[in-house]
Amino acid sequence: MIRLGIAAWTNLIVVRPAQTRRCVVIGAGVLGAAVAARLATAGMRVTLLEADQPGHGTSRWSFAWVNSNDKGPKAYHDLNQAGIRAWAELAPALDGAAWYRPVGHLELAASDAECSARVRRLTEWGYSAHLIDAAEAAALEPALRLPEPGACAAWFPGEAYLLTEPLIQRLVASATAHGATLLTGDQGRVTGLARGRVRTAAGDVVAADEIVCCAGRWTPQLTALAGPGGPVPLIAWDTPGSPAPELIVRIGPVRPDGPVRVIHTPQLALRPHSGGLLHLEAPDADVDLYTPDPDLRRWATEGLHRARRAVRGLQHAVVAGYQVCVRPLPADGQSIVGRLPGAEWLYVAVTHSGVTLAAHLSRLIAAELTADAPSAELAPYRPDRFAGTAVPTIGR
Ligand SMILES: Cc1cc2nc3c(=O)[nH]c(=O)nc-3n(C[C@H](O)[C@H](O)[C@H](O)COP(=O)(O)OP(=O)(O)OC[C@H]3O[C@@H](n4cnc5c(N)ncnc54)[C@H](O)[C@@H]3O)c2cc1C
């Protein structure tokens, strides 16, 4: 990359013309980092622009459960199942020991009827799902206090969780090892978009043959910079009562014989986290971006108490931290991937379940952009499905 001082109004960053095409990826969350790594590995000249630090957006706080446990319709289930396989394939080449945890998922069900029906449906769809009894649940997760005998428990051995911070570090390192440039802070914060050109807050302009927006929940702000293209409708996350924000809680210390799997009880989702902590989410924690801190602290304490009731050996655990974090929630719940109608030079990728999906989506996106051949698997997820329709919204 050469910086030329030829224009008075800006610095012009010229990504060297090449045998390869130049691609700007906006956002270094799990999705953008994976896309940048795939494109750079495929030989594209990649510039990865990140307003903050890689992995400090939604991906940092995600429950990061890799699953296709309750996702429909069938095509979306299959996409997520391909996501599970894609991480298993990527892990050996990307120091998976640091971030890949294929430990399975144990569920103590809230509703026997719903759980049994889901296990039956998933089995019919070729997914590994089993109803188990209390003795089997105890053998799988000795730290867990089990409910009354006869309650429904289910075991999903193919599911996993990821530690997103070390994962994203490795994805970015893989991209840069294949020639990508990472720019962060003002140099990486995108403030203007036009065909073939990306302007940053530092006043630089990066030239590109392809621009891929992986800005997570900030995607609508980025697509608005592209002019009259779109829409890319996400559920508004900054309105009071929005379902997009969620409270995550980290507690510890956890004894070495503490839980090892992804666990759901009717009152709690939990999994191990690095540093001897557990990561918790209480599904009924009623928070948004305006919830006062004392209420957040009260929910965090409630999570700790629920965890103590669910798991043995947590009597010395305390709340190590809590954070409201925000899901990017496409208005119809499905991924949005492809060229923006009206501004086809901008390729958009935004999704919930982005941790599950990033390894597979990034492979499909890289194949489309390098071979210029549309992916049939991505056909249901194109942004043009929203064109000319009233944008649905979901409230609480
Ligand atoms: C509480 C919670 C639990 C979740 N649980 C799961 C789960 O169990 N399994 C699962 O698969 N998914 C889960 N998700 C969803 C998943 O975490 C997200 O889909 C995923 O992290 C989105 O990744 P991303 O890379 O698209 O976005 P992000 O990680 O948010 O990355 C976007 C990046 O874009 C950058 N950016 C924004 N604006 C600009 C700009 N102008 N210029 C440059 N950079 C910019 C941001 O700084 C950020 O780093 C959960 C989410 C939440 C909130």
GROMACS .gro file of C-alpha atoms and ligand atoms in nm:
model
  449
    1MET     CA    1   0.000   0.000   0.000
    2ILE     CA    2   0.135   0.345  -0.092
    3ARG     CA    3   0.003   0.671   0.043
    4LEU     CA    4   0.020   0.952  -0.213
    5GLY     CA    5  -0.011   1.316  -0.116
    6ILE     CA    6  -0.156   1.419  -0.451
    7ALA     CA    7  -0.489   1.558  -0.342
    8ALA     CA    8  -0.520   1.862  -0.119
    9TRP     CA    9  -0.858   1.765   0.031
   10THR     CA   10  -0.763   1.420   0.140
   11ASN     CA   11  -0.494   1.164   0.164
   12LEU     CA   12  -0.543   0.914  -0.111
   13ILE     CA   13  -0.459   0.559  -0.017
   14VAL     CA   14  -0.389   0.362  -0.330
   15VAL     CA   15  -0.408  -0.009  -0.292
   16ARG     CA   16  -0.160  -0.119  -0.560
   17PRO     CA   17  -0.313  -0.232  -0.887
   18ALA     CA   18  -0.262  -0.596  -0.915
   19GLN     CA   19  -0.310  -0.931  -1.062
   20THR     CA   20  -0.560  -0.941  -0.776
   21ARG     CA   21  -0.871  -0.733  -0.708
   22ARG     CA   22  -0.888  -0.490  -0.420
   23CYS     CA   23  -1.152  -0.544  -0.155
   24VAL     CA   24  -1.245  -0.329   0.142
   25VAL     CA   25  -1.416  -0.512   0.429
   26ILE     CA   26  -1.590  -0.282   0.679
   27GLY     CA   27  -1.609  -0.413   1.037
   28ALA     CA   28  -1.381  -0.662   1.212
   29GLY     CA   29  -1.632  -0.856   1.417
   30VAL     CA   30  -1.652  -1.231   1.377
   31LEU     CA   31  -1.815  -1.197   1.036
   32GLY     CA   32  -1.592  -0.926   0.887
   33ALA     CA   33  -1.276  -1.088   1.023
   34ALA     CA   34  -1.380  -1.423   0.871
   35VAL     CA   35  -1.467  -1.261   0.537
   36ALA     CA   36  -1.135  -1.073   0.532
   37ALA     CA   37  -0.944  -1.394   0.610
   38ARG     CA   38  -1.125  -1.590   0.337
   39LEU     CA   39  -1.082  -1.318   0.074
   40ALA     CA   40  -0.715  -1.260   0.155
   41THR     CA   41  -0.648  -1.633   0.147
   42ALA     CA   42  -0.821  -1.648  -0.192
   43GLY     CA   43  -0.574  -1.389  -0.322
   44MET     CA   44  -0.772  -1.067  -0.302
   45ARG     CA   45  -0.596  -0.751  -0.188
   46VAL     CA   46  -0.793  -0.680   0.131
   47THR     CA   47  -0.816  -0.370   0.348
   48LEU     CA   48  -1.005  -0.437   0.672
   49LEU     CA   49  -1.149  -0.119   0.825
   50GLU     CA   50  -1.254  -0.121   1.190
   51ALA     CA   51  -1.375   0.185   1.382
   52ASP     CA   52  -1.277   0.036   1.719
   53GLN     CA   53  -1.053  -0.266   1.775
   54PRO     CA   54  -1.120  -0.603   1.607
   55GLY     CA   55  -1.381  -0.804   1.795
   56HIS     CA   56  -1.495  -0.523   2.026
   57GLY     CA   57  -1.850  -0.501   1.885
   58THR     CA   58  -2.132  -0.748   1.947
   59SER     CA   59  -1.906  -1.048   1.888
   60ARG     CA   60  -1.709  -0.974   2.206
   61TRP     CA   61  -2.007  -1.035   2.436
   62SER     CA   62  -2.191  -1.303   2.243
   63PHE     CA   63  -2.305  -1.624   2.410
   64ALA     CA   64  -2.128  -1.769   2.104
   65TRP     CA   65  -2.317  -2.097   2.106
   66VAL     CA   66  -2.267  -2.270   1.773
   67ASN     CA   67  -2.592  -2.443   1.696
   68SER     CA   68  -2.890  -2.498   1.472
   69ASN     CA   69  -3.109  -2.604   1.760
   70ASP     CA   70  -3.430  -2.414   1.699
   71LYS     CA   71  -3.388  -2.243   1.366
   72GLY     CA   72  -3.628  -2.257   1.077
   73PRO     CA   73  -3.731  -2.284   0.804
   74LYS     CA   74  -3.535  -2.590   0.690
   75ALA     CA   75  -3.307  -2.392   0.456
   76TYR     CA   76  -3.200  -2.164   0.746
   77HIS     CA   77  -3.154  -2.469   0.969
   78ASP     CA   78  -2.929  -2.619   0.700
   79LEU     CA   79  -2.732  -2.295   0.669
   80ASN     CA   80  -2.665  -2.300   1.045
   81GLN     CA   81  -2.579  -2.669   1.038
   82ALA     CA   82  -2.326  -2.593   0.765
   83GLY     CA   83  -2.196  -2.322   1.002
   84ILE     CA   84  -2.132  -2.583   1.271
   85ARG     CA   85  -1.938  -2.799   1.025
   86ALA     CA   86  -1.741  -2.504   0.890
   87TRP     CA   87  -1.594  -2.419   1.233
   88ALA     CA   88  -1.496  -2.783   1.285
   89GLU     CA   89  -1.317  -2.773   0.949
   90LEU     CA   90  -1.145  -2.440   1.019
   91ALA     CA   91  -1.032  -2.512   1.376
   92PRO     CA   92  -0.731  -2.737   1.302
   93ALA     CA   93  -0.574  -2.479   1.069
   94LEU     CA   94  -0.646  -2.181   1.294
   95ASP     CA   95  -0.516  -2.284   1.636
   96GLY     CA   96  -0.860  -2.409   1.739
   97ALA     CA   97  -0.730  -2.510   2.085
   98ALA     CA   98  -0.740  -2.139   2.172
   99TRP     CA   99  -1.105  -2.078   2.080
  100TYR     CA  100  -1.297  -2.385   1.958
  101ARG     CA  101  -1.496  -2.574   2.224
  102PRO     CA  102  -1.693  -2.864   2.069
  103VAL     CA  103  -1.839  -2.970   2.404
  104GLY     CA  104  -2.204  -3.032   2.317
  105HIS     CA  105  -2.516  -2.881   2.469
  106LEU     CA  106  -2.728  -3.008   2.756
  107GLU     CA  107  -3.080  -2.873   2.798
  108LEU     CA  108  -3.309  -2.908   3.096
  109ALA     CA  109  -3.632  -2.827   2.922
  110ALA     CA  110  -3.894  -2.576   3.026
  111SER     CA  111  -4.162  -2.771   2.842
  112ASP     CA  112  -4.149  -3.147   2.793
  113ALA     CA  113  -4.386  -3.134   2.497
  114GLU     CA  114  -4.194  -2.861   2.313
  115CYS     CA  115  -3.857  -3.024   2.384
  116SER     CA  116  -3.969  -3.371   2.270
  117ALA     CA  117  -4.122  -3.228   1.951
  118ARG     CA  118  -3.805  -3.031   1.875
  119VAL     CA  119  -3.580  -3.331   1.928
  120ARG     CA  120  -3.805  -3.536   1.696
  121ARG     CA  121  -3.800  -3.267   1.425
  122LEU     CA  122  -3.423  -3.217   1.451
  123THR     CA  123  -3.365  -3.591   1.428
  124GLU     CA  124  -3.579  -3.605   1.113
  125TRP     CA  125  -3.364  -3.324   0.974
  126GLY     CA  126  -3.047  -3.529   1.031
  127TYR     CA  127  -2.933  -3.328   1.336
  128SER     CA  128  -2.781  -3.501   1.636
  129ALA     CA  129  -3.043  -3.462   1.914
  130HIS     CA  130  -3.136  -3.703   2.195
  131LEU     CA  131  -3.381  -3.715   2.485
  132ILE     CA  132  -3.189  -3.838   2.788
  133ASP     CA  133  -3.271  -3.939   3.145
  134ALA     CA  134  -3.140  -3.789   3.468
  135ALA     CA  135  -2.859  -4.043   3.504
  136GLU     CA  136  -2.730  -3.965   3.154
  137ALA     CA  137  -2.754  -3.590   3.219
  138ALA     CA  138  -2.561  -3.633   3.546
  139ALA     CA  139  -2.290  -3.832   3.370
  140LEU     CA  140  -2.256  -3.564   3.100
  141GLU     CA  141  -2.240  -3.271   3.341
  142PRO     CA  142  -2.169  -3.381   3.701
  143ALA     CA  143  -2.168  -3.020   3.827
  144LEU     CA  144  -2.529  -2.964   3.731
  145ARG     CA  145  -2.809  -2.999   3.985
  146LEU     CA  146  -3.080  -3.194   3.811
  147PRO     CA  147  -3.450  -3.123   3.827
  148GLU     CA  148  -3.709  -3.369   3.951
  149PRO     CA  149  -3.689  -3.718   3.800
  150GLY     CA  150  -3.904  -3.740   3.491
  151ALA     CA  151  -3.837  -3.384   3.370
  152CYS     CA  152  -3.730  -3.367   3.006
  153ALA     CA  153  -3.359  -3.332   2.932
  154ALA     CA  154  -3.200  -3.325   2.589
  155TRP     CA  155  -2.846  -3.368   2.462
  156PHE     CA  156  -2.708  -3.216   2.143
  157PRO     CA  157  -2.354  -3.353   2.106
  158GLY     CA  158  -2.268  -3.170   1.783
  159GLU     CA  159  -2.305  -2.821   1.927
  160ALA     CA  160  -2.019  -2.604   2.051
  161TYR     CA  161  -1.923  -2.264   2.182
  162LEU     CA  162  -1.644  -2.033   2.069
  163LEU     CA  163  -1.421  -1.790   2.256
  164THR     CA  164  -1.465  -1.500   2.018
  165GLU     CA  165  -1.176  -1.278   2.125
  166PRO     CA  166  -0.895  -1.527   2.054
  167LEU     CA  167  -1.085  -1.645   1.747
  168ILE     CA  168  -1.108  -1.296   1.595
  169GLN     CA  169  -0.741  -1.229   1.673
  170ARG     CA  170  -0.653  -1.539   1.473
  171LEU     CA  171  -0.885  -1.456   1.184
  172VAL     CA  172  -0.733  -1.108   1.156
  173ALA     CA  173  -0.382  -1.255   1.182
  174SER     CA  174  -0.468  -1.500   0.904
  175ALA     CA  175  -0.593  -1.213   0.687
  176THR     CA  176  -0.282  -1.000   0.744
  177ALA     CA  177  -0.054  -1.301   0.693
  178HIS     CA  178  -0.214  -1.324   0.347
  179GLY     CA  179  -0.144  -0.961   0.270
  180ALA     CA  180  -0.447  -0.783   0.419
  181THR     CA  181  -0.409  -0.440   0.579
  182LEU     CA  182  -0.595  -0.367   0.904
  183LEU     CA  183  -0.678  -0.004   0.982
  184THR     CA  184  -0.843   0.087   1.314
  185GLY     CA  185  -0.966   0.397   1.498
  186ASP     CA  186  -1.018   0.705   1.280
  187GLN     CA  187  -0.817   0.540   1.001
  188GLY     CA  188  -1.062   0.253   1.005
  189ARG     CA  189  -1.387   0.439   1.078
  190VAL     CA  190  -1.588   0.465   0.757
  191THR     CA  191  -1.759   0.799   0.705
  192GLY     CA  192  -1.829   0.794   0.332
  193LEU     CA  193  -1.908   0.537   0.064
  194ALA     CA  194  -1.926   0.562  -0.312
  195ARG     CA  195  -1.875   0.317  -0.597
  196GLY     CA  196  -1.511   0.205  -0.571
  197ARG     CA  197  -1.419   0.443  -0.287
  198VAL     CA  198  -1.440   0.434   0.091
  199ARG     CA  199  -1.370   0.744   0.296
  200THR     CA  200  -1.254   0.723   0.657
  201ALA     CA  201  -1.270   0.961   0.953
  202ALA     CA  202  -0.897   1.026   0.907
  203GLY     CA  203  -0.979   1.181   0.568
  204ASP     CA  204  -0.828   0.895   0.369
  205VAL     CA  205  -0.994   0.741   0.067
  206VAL     CA  206  -0.940   0.373   0.004
  207ALA     CA  207  -1.001   0.257  -0.352
  208ALA     CA  208  -1.169  -0.080  -0.398
  209ASP     CA  209  -1.309  -0.308  -0.666
  210GLU     CA  210  -1.538  -0.463  -0.405
  211ILE     CA  211  -1.674  -0.317  -0.081
  212VAL     CA  212  -1.817  -0.559   0.174
  213CYS     CA  213  -2.006  -0.418   0.472
  214CYS     CA  214  -1.993  -0.640   0.782
  215ALA     CA  215  -2.081  -0.368   1.033
  216GLY     CA  216  -2.323  -0.576   1.242
  217ARG     CA  217  -2.587  -0.367   1.416
  218TRP     CA  218  -2.440  -0.050   1.261
  219THR     CA  219  -2.513  -0.175   0.907
  220PRO     CA  220  -2.807   0.061   0.840
  221GLN     CA  221  -2.582   0.360   0.923
  222LEU     CA  222  -2.329   0.236   0.669
  223THR     CA  223  -2.580   0.159   0.394
  224ALA     CA  224  -2.730   0.507   0.445
  225LEU     CA  225  -2.389   0.644   0.336
  226ALA     CA  226  -2.431   0.463   0.005
  227GLY     CA  227  -2.721   0.680  -0.106
  228PRO     CA  228  -3.065   0.560  -0.201
  229GLY     CA  229  -2.991   0.184  -0.196
  230GLY     CA  230  -3.153  -0.060   0.036
  231PRO     CA  231  -3.327  -0.104   0.271
  232VAL     CA  232  -3.140  -0.336   0.510
  233PRO     CA  233  -3.401  -0.347   0.785
  234LEU     CA  234  -3.276  -0.438   1.130
  235ILE     CA  235  -3.498  -0.424   1.435
  236ALA     CA  236  -3.435  -0.087   1.598
  237TRP     CA  237  -3.203  -0.150   1.891
  238ASP     CA  238  -3.200   0.196   2.044
  239THR     CA  239  -3.573   0.231   2.111
  240PRO     CA  240  -3.701   0.165   2.465
  241GLY     CA  241  -3.816  -0.197   2.502
  242SER     CA  242  -3.629  -0.319   2.192
  243PRO     CA  243  -3.567  -0.697   2.199
  244ALA     CA  244  -3.216  -0.652   2.051
  245PRO     CA  245  -3.024  -0.559   2.371
  246GLU     CA  246  -2.952  -0.832   2.623
  247LEU     CA  247  -2.768  -0.849   2.955
  248ILE     CA  248  -2.474  -1.086   2.979
  249VAL     CA  249  -2.316  -1.166   3.314
  250ARG     CA  250  -1.982  -1.325   3.393
  251ILE     CA  251  -1.931  -1.490   3.731
  252GLY     CA  252  -1.644  -1.665   3.903
  253PRO     CA  253  -1.431  -1.818   4.032
  254VAL     CA  254  -1.555  -2.155   3.912
  255ARG     CA  255  -1.401  -2.473   4.049
  256PRO     CA  256  -1.199  -2.685   3.803
  257ASP     CA  257  -1.473  -2.949   3.823
  258GLY     CA  258  -1.733  -2.689   3.716
  259PRO     CA  259  -1.949  -2.710   3.404
  260VAL     CA  260  -1.782  -2.780   3.072
  261ARG     CA  261  -2.078  -2.773   2.830
  262VAL     CA  262  -2.328  -2.526   2.694
  263ILE     CA  263  -2.622  -2.556   2.934
  264HIS     CA  264  -2.979  -2.430   2.920
  265THR     CA  265  -3.215  -2.452   3.213
  266PRO     CA  266  -3.562  -2.292   3.207
  267GLN     CA  267  -3.416  -1.990   3.388
  268LEU     CA  268  -3.062  -1.960   3.258
  269ALA     CA  269  -2.823  -2.009   2.967
  270LEU     CA  270  -2.463  -2.069   3.073
  271ARG     CA  271  -2.130  -2.187   2.944
  272PRO     CA  272  -1.769  -2.176   3.058
  273HIS     CA  273  -1.571  -1.864   2.973
  274SER     CA  274  -1.197  -1.799   2.978
  275GLY     CA  275  -1.028  -1.690   3.302
  276GLY     CA  276  -1.216  -1.945   3.515
  277LEU     CA  277  -1.550  -1.769   3.465
  278LEU     CA  278  -1.900  -1.870   3.361
  279HIS     CA  279  -2.092  -1.668   3.103
  280LEU     CA  280  -2.464  -1.634   3.192
  281GLU     CA  281  -2.779  -1.502   3.031
  282ALA     CA  282  -3.120  -1.492   3.198
  283PRO     CA  283  -3.384  -1.506   2.923
  284ASP     CA  284  -3.634  -1.299   3.120
  285ALA     CA  285  -3.393  -1.014   3.213
  286ASP     CA  286  -3.593  -0.716   3.099
  287VAL     CA  287  -3.324  -0.469   2.989
  288ASP     CA  288  -3.262  -0.223   2.709
  289LEU     CA  289  -3.005   0.049   2.645
  290TYR     CA  290  -3.177   0.275   2.899
  291THR     CA  291  -3.199   0.036   3.193
  292PRO     CA  292  -3.044   0.209   3.496
  293ASP     CA  293  -2.731   0.052   3.638
  294PRO     CA  294  -2.890  -0.050   3.973
  295ASP     CA  295  -3.143  -0.258   3.777
  296LEU     CA  296  -2.867  -0.416   3.568
  297ARG     CA  297  -2.679  -0.500   3.888
  298ARG     CA  298  -2.994  -0.651   4.036
  299TRP     CA  299  -3.035  -0.876   3.727
  300ALA     CA  300  -2.666  -0.969   3.741
  301THR     CA  301  -2.706  -1.075   4.105
  302GLU     CA  302  -3.021  -1.266   4.016
  303GLY     CA  303  -2.820  -1.450   3.747
  304LEU     CA  304  -2.557  -1.542   4.007
  305HIS     CA  305  -2.824  -1.680   4.241
  306ARG     CA  306  -2.982  -1.882   3.962
  307ALA     CA  307  -2.641  -2.020   3.865
  308ARG     CA  308  -2.576  -2.123   4.228
  309ARG     CA  309  -2.909  -2.307   4.228
  310ALA     CA  310  -2.831  -2.479   3.896
  311VAL     CA  311  -2.462  -2.563   3.944
  312ARG     CA  312  -2.271  -2.709   4.239
  313GLY     CA  313  -1.960  -2.544   4.378
  314LEU     CA  314  -2.042  -2.178   4.311
  315GLN     CA  315  -2.070  -2.066   4.675
  316HIS     CA  316  -1.757  -1.846   4.641
  317ALA     CA  317  -1.848  -1.712   4.297
  318VAL     CA  318  -1.925  -1.341   4.257
  319VAL     CA  319  -2.034  -1.124   3.968
  320ALA     CA  320  -1.712  -1.051   3.777
  321GLY     CA  321  -1.880  -0.825   3.522
  322TYR     CA  322  -2.197  -0.752   3.331
  323GLN     CA  323  -2.274  -0.580   3.006
  324VAL     CA  324  -2.572  -0.491   2.792
  325CYS     CA  325  -2.492  -0.597   2.440
  326VAL     CA  326  -2.693  -0.566   2.123
  327ARG     CA  327  -2.791  -0.828   1.866
  328PRO     CA  328  -2.802  -0.736   1.499
  329LEU     CA  329  -3.156  -0.859   1.431
  330PRO     CA  330  -3.271  -0.862   1.068
  331ALA     CA  331  -3.638  -0.772   1.059
  332ASP     CA  332  -3.749  -1.117   0.937
  333GLY     CA  333  -3.496  -1.304   1.153
  334GLN     CA  334  -3.292  -1.435   0.858
  335SER     CA  335  -2.947  -1.338   0.735
  336ILE     CA  336  -2.913  -1.051   0.486
  337VAL     CA  337  -2.630  -1.124   0.241
  338GLY     CA  338  -2.562  -0.984  -0.104
  339ARG     CA  339  -2.551  -0.674  -0.319
  340LEU     CA  340  -2.758  -0.379  -0.210
  341PRO     CA  341  -3.042  -0.302  -0.452
  342GLY     CA  342  -2.984   0.042  -0.603
  343ALA     CA  343  -2.617   0.041  -0.495
  344GLU     CA  344  -2.501  -0.298  -0.624
  345TRP     CA  345  -2.137  -0.201  -0.578
  346LEU     CA  346  -2.194  -0.246  -0.202
  347TYR     CA  347  -2.209  -0.604  -0.074
  348VAL     CA  348  -2.381  -0.638   0.265
  349ALA     CA  349  -2.360  -0.921   0.519
  350VAL     CA  350  -2.548  -0.891   0.847
  351THR     CA  351  -2.707  -1.162   1.055
  352HIS     CA  352  -2.817  -1.282   1.392
  353SER     CA  353  -2.645  -1.611   1.487
  354GLY     CA  354  -2.337  -1.456   1.331
  355VAL     CA  355  -2.105  -1.664   1.549
  356THR     CA  356  -2.262  -1.987   1.429
  357LEU     CA  357  -2.270  -1.867   1.070
  358ALA     CA  358  -1.947  -1.671   1.015
  359ALA     CA  359  -1.720  -1.955   0.902
  360HIS     CA  360  -1.969  -2.080   0.645
  361LEU     CA  361  -2.112  -1.744   0.531
  362SER     CA  362  -1.760  -1.608   0.482
  363ARG     CA  363  -1.678  -1.906   0.259
  364LEU     CA  364  -1.990  -1.850   0.047
  365ILE     CA  365  -1.926  -1.474   0.027
  366ALA     CA  366  -1.562  -1.522  -0.073
  367ALA     CA  367  -1.664  -1.773  -0.340
  368GLU     CA  368  -1.919  -1.526  -0.483
  369LEU     CA  369  -1.676  -1.236  -0.488
  370THR     CA  370  -1.378  -1.422  -0.626
  371ALA     CA  371  -1.558  -1.639  -0.883
  372ASP     CA  372  -1.832  -1.386  -0.957
  373ALA     CA  373  -2.084  -1.670  -0.946
  374PRO     CA  374  -2.399  -1.635  -0.733
  375SER     CA  375  -2.441  -1.893  -0.458
  376ALA     CA  376  -2.772  -2.084  -0.470
  377GLU     CA  377  -2.744  -2.135  -0.094
  378LEU     CA  378  -2.753  -1.758  -0.040
  379ALA     CA  379  -3.053  -1.701  -0.267
  380PRO     CA  380  -3.311  -1.683   0.019
  381TYR     CA  381  -3.107  -1.418   0.201
  382ARG     CA  382  -3.063  -1.146  -0.062
  383PRO     CA  383  -3.129  -0.784   0.046
  384ASP     CA  384  -3.369  -0.739  -0.247
  385ARG     CA  385  -3.633  -0.943  -0.065
  386PHE     CA  386  -3.716  -0.624   0.128
  387ALA     CA  387  -3.740  -0.398  -0.177
  388GLY     CA  388  -4.080  -0.235  -0.212
  389THR     CA  389  -4.223  -0.397   0.098
  390ALA     CA  390  -4.323  -0.237   0.424
  391VAL     CA  391  -4.040  -0.309   0.663
  392PRO     CA  392  -4.169  -0.532   0.942
  393THR     CA  393  -4.076  -0.445   1.296
  394ILE     CA  394  -4.098  -0.655   1.607
  395GLY     CA  395  -4.161  -0.503   1.947
  396ARG     CA  396  -4.186  -0.654   2.287
  397LIG     C1  397  -2.635  -1.144   2.407
  397LIG     C2  398  -2.610  -1.204   2.273
  397LIG     C3  399  -2.604  -1.341   2.262
  397LIG     C4  400  -2.579  -1.398   2.137
  397LIG     N1  401  -2.571  -1.534   2.129
  397LIG     C5  402  -2.538  -1.591   2.012
  397LIG     C6  403  -2.515  -1.731   2.008
  397LIG     O1  404  -2.525  -1.799   2.109
  397LIG     N2  405  -2.480  -1.786   1.890
  397LIG     C7  406  -2.467  -1.710   1.775
  397LIG     O2  407  -2.434  -1.765   1.670
  397LIG     N3  408  -2.488  -1.576   1.779
  397LIG     C8  409  -2.523  -1.516   1.893
  397LIG     N4  410  -2.542  -1.382   1.900
  397LIG     C9  411  -2.535  -1.304   1.776
  397LIG    C10  412  -2.390  -1.285   1.733
  397LIG     O3  413  -2.313  -1.250   1.845
  397LIG    C11  414  -2.385  -1.177   1.626
  397LIG     O4  415  -2.467  -1.216   1.516
  397LIG    C12  416  -2.243  -1.156   1.577
  397LIG     O5  417  -2.152  -1.132   1.683
  397LIG    C13  418  -2.238  -1.041   1.479
  397LIG     O6  419  -2.106  -1.029   1.433
  397LIG     P1  420  -2.069  -0.914   1.333
  397LIG     O7  421  -1.926  -0.934   1.295
  397LIG     O8  422  -2.170  -0.909   1.224
  397LIG     O9  423  -2.092  -0.779   1.418
  397LIG     P2  424  -1.996  -0.710   1.528
  397LIG    O10  425  -1.926  -0.808   1.611
  397LIG    O11  426  -2.080  -0.609   1.598
  397LIG    O12  427  -1.887  -0.637   1.438
  397LIG    C14  428  -1.920  -0.523   1.360
  397LIG    C15  429  -1.798  -0.432   1.362
  397LIG    O13  430  -1.823  -0.321   1.276
  397LIG    C16  431  -1.756  -0.210   1.330
  397LIG     N5  432  -1.809  -0.086   1.274
  397LIG    C17  433  -1.931  -0.031   1.296
  397LIG     N6  434  -1.942   0.085   1.228
  397LIG    C18  435  -1.825   0.101   1.161
  397LIG    C19  436  -1.775   0.203   1.075
  397LIG     N7  437  -1.847   0.313   1.045
  397LIG     N8  438  -1.652   0.187   1.022
  397LIG    C20  439  -1.576   0.078   1.052
  397LIG     N9  440  -1.617  -0.018   1.136
  397LIG    C21  441  -1.741  -0.008   1.189
  397LIG    C22  442  -1.783  -0.224   1.481
  397LIG    O14  443  -1.689  -0.149   1.558
  397LIG    C23  444  -1.771  -0.374   1.501
  397LIG    O15  445  -1.642  -0.413   1.545
  397LIG    C24  446  -2.565  -1.318   2.022
  397LIG    C25  447  -2.567  -1.180   2.035
  397LIG    C26  448  -2.591  -1.123   2.160
  397LIG    C27  449  -2.593  -0.975   2.172
   0.00000   0.00000   0.00000
